[in-house]
PDB file of C-alpha atoms in Angstrom:
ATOM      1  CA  UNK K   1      24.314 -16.964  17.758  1.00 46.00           C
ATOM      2  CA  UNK K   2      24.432 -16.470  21.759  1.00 43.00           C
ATOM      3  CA  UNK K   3      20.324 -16.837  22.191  1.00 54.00           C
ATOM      4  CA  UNK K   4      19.026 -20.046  23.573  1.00 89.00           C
ATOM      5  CA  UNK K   5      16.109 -21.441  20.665  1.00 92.00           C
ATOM      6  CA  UNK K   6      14.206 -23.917  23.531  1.00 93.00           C
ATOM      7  CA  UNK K   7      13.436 -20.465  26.069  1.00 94.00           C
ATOM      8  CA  UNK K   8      12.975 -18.533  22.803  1.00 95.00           C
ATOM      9  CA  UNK K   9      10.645 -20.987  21.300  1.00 96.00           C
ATOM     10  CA  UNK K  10       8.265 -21.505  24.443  1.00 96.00           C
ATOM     11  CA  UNK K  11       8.132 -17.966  24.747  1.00 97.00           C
ATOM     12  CA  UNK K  12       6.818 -17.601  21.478  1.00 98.00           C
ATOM     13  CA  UNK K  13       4.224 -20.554  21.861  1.00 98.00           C
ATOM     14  CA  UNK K  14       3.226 -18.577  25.350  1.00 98.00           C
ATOM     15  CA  UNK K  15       2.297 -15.598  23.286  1.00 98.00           C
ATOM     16  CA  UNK K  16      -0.029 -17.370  21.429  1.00 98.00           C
ATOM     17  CA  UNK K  17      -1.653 -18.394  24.547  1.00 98.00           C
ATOM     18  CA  UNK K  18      -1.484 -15.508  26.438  1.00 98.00           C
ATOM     19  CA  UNK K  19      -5.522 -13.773  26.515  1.00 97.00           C
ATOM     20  CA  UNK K  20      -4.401 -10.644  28.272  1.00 97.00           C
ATOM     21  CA  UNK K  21      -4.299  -7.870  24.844  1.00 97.00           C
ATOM     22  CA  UNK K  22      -1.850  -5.771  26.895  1.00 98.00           C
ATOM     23  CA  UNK K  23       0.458  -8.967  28.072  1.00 98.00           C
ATOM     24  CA  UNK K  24       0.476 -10.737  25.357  1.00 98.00           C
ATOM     25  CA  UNK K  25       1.602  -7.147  23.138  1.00 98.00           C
ATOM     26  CA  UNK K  26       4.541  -6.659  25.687  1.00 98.00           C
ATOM     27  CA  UNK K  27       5.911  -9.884  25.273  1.00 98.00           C
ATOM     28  CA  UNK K  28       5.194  -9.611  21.051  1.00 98.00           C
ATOM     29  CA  UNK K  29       7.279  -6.180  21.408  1.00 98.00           C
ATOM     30  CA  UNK K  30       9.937  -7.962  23.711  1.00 97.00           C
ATOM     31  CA  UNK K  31      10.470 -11.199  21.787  1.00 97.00           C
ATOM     32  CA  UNK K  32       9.987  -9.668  18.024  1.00 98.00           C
ATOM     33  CA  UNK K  33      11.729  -7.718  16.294  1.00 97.00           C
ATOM     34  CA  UNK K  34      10.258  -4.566  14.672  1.00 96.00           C
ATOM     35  CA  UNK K  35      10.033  -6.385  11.508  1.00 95.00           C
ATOM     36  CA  UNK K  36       8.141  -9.201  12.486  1.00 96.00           C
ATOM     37  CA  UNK K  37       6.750 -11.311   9.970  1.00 98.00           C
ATOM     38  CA  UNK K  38       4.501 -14.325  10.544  1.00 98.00           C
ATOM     39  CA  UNK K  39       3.816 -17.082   7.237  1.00 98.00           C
ATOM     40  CA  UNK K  40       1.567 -19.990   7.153  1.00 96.00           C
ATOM     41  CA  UNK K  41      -0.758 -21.367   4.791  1.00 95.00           C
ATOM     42  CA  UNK K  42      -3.312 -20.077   5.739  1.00 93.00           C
ATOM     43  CA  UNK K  43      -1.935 -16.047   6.728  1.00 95.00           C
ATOM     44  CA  UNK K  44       1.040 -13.660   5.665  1.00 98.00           C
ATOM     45  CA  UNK K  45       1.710 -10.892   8.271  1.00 97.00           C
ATOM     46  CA  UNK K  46       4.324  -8.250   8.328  1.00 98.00           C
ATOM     47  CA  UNK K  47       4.760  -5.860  11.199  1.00 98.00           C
ATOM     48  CA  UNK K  48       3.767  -6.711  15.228  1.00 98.00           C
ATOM     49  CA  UNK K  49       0.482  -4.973  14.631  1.00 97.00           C
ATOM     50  CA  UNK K  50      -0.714  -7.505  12.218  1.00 98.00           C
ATOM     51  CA  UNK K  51       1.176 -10.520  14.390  1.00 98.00           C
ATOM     52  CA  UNK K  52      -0.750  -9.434  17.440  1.00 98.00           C
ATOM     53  CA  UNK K  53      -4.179  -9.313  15.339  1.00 98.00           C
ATOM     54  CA  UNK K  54      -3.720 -12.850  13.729  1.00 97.00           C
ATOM     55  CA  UNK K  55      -3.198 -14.113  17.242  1.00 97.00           C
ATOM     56  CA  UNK K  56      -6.427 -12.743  18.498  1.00 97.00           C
ATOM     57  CA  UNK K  57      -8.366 -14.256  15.489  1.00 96.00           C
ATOM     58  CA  UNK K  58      -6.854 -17.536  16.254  1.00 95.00           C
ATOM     59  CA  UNK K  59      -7.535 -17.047  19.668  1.00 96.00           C
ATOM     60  CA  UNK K  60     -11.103 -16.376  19.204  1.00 96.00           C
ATOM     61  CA  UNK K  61     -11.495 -19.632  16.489  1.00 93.00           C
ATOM     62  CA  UNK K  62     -10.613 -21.964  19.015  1.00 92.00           C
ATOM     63  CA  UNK K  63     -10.987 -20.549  22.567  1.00 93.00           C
ATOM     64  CA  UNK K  64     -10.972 -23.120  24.694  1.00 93.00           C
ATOM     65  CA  UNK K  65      -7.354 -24.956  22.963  1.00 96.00           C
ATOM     66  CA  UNK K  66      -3.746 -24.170  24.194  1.00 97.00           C
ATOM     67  CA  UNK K  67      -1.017 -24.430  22.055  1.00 98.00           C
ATOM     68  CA  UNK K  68       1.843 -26.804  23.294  1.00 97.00           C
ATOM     69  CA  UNK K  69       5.335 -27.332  21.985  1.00 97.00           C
ATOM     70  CA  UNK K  70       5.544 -31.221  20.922  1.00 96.00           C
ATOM     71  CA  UNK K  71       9.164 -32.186  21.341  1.00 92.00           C
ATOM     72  CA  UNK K  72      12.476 -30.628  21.311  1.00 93.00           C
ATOM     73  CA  UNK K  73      13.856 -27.502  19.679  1.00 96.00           C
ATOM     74  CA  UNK K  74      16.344 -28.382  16.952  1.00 96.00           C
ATOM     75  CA  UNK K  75      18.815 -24.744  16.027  1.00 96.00           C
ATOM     76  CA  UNK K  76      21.574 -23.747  14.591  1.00 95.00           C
ATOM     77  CA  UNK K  77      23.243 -20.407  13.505  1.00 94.00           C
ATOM     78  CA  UNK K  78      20.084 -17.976  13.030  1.00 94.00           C
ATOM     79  CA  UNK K  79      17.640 -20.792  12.692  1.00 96.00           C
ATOM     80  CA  UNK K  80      15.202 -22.951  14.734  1.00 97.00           C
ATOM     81  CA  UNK K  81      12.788 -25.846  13.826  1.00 97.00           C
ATOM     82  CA  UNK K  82       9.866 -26.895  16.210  1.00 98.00           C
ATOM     83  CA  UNK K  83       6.660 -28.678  16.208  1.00 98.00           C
ATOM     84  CA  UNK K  84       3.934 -27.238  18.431  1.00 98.00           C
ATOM     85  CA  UNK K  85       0.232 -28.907  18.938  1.00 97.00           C
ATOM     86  CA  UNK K  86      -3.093 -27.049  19.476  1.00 97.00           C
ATOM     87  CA  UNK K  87      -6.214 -28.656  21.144  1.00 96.00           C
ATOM     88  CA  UNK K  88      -7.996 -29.294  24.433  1.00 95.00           C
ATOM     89  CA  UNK K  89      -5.589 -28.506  27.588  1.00 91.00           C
ATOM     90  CA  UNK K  90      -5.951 -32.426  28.387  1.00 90.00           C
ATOM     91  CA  UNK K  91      -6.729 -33.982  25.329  1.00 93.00           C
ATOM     92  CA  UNK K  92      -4.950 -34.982  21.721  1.00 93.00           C
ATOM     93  CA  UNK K  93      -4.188 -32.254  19.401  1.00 95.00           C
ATOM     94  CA  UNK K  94      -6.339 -31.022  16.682  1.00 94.00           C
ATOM     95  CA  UNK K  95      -3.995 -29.048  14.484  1.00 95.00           C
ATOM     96  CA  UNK K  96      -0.516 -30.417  14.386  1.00 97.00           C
ATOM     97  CA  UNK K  97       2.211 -27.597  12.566  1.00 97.00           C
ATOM     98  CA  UNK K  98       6.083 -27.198  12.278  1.00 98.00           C
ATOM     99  CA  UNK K  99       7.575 -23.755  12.181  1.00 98.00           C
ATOM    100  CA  UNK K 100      10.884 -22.214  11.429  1.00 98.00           C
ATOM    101  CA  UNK K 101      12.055 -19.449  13.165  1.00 98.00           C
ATOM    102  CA  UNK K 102      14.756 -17.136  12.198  1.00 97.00           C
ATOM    103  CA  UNK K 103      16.554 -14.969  14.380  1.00 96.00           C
ATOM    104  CA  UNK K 104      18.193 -11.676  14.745  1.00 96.00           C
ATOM    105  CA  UNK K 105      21.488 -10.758  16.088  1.00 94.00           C
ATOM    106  CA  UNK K 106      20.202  -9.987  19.142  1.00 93.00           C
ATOM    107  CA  UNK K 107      18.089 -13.538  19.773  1.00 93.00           C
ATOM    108  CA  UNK K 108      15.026 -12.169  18.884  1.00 96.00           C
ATOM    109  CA  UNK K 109      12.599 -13.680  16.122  1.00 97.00           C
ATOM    110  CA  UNK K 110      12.645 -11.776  13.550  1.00 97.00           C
ATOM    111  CA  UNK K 111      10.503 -14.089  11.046  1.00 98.00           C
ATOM    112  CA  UNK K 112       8.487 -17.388  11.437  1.00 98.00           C
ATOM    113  CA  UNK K 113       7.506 -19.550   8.486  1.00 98.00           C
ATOM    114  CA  UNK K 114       4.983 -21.878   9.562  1.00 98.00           C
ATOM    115  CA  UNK K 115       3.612 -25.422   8.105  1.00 98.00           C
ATOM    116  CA  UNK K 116       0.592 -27.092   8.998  1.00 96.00           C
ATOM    117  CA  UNK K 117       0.834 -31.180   9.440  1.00 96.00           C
ATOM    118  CA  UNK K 118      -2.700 -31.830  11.110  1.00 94.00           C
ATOM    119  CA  UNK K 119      -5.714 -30.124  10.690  1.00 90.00           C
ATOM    120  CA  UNK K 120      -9.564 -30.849  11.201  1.00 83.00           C
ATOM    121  CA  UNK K 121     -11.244 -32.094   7.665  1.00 78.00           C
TER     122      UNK K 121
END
């Protein structure tokens, strides 16, 4: 697989940043496939449609929190394992998570299975 998972990886953890509807659906389009499928424990989501929604809501539940990649990309093949933070631009983390991304031939994601180590009790 020819696609480089770091660049790939902060480009996904920019979407969920990005405010702008009409940016942040380019880049979706551009950097997912037309499958796209999203998984976490909390939310299943098929299609860019629903990926674009889910960001919004998460986007609205914590507006003021930027999501930050903690650490180094691990890949191989098709595959790519991260952990990403989410919390105050300045400050320590609230929600903590580790996601695996799978990608297509061409080196875009196709599917993300996400885990959540940190949350808020």
């Amino acid at each position: 697989m020819n696609h480089d998972a770091q660049k790939q990886a902060q480009r996904y953890i920019d979407i969920w940043n990005e405010k702008d509807a009409a940016v942040r659906r380019a880049a979706i389009d551009e950097v997912w496939t037309e499958n796209a499928a999203y998984t976490d424990p909390l939310v299943t989501v098929e299609g860019r449609d629903a990926l674009d929604a889910t960001i919004a809501a998460v986007q609205q539940q914590f507006p003021d929190f930027v999501f930050r990649l903690a650490g180094d990309v691990d890949a191989h093949h098709d595959l790519a394992r991260f952990t990403w933070e989410l919390g105050p631009a300045n400050a320590e983390a609230v929600v903590v998570g580790f996601d695996v991304a799978v990608f297509a031939e061409d080196g875009r994601i196709d599917t993300v299975h996400g885990f959540l180590d940190k949350i808020p009790s």
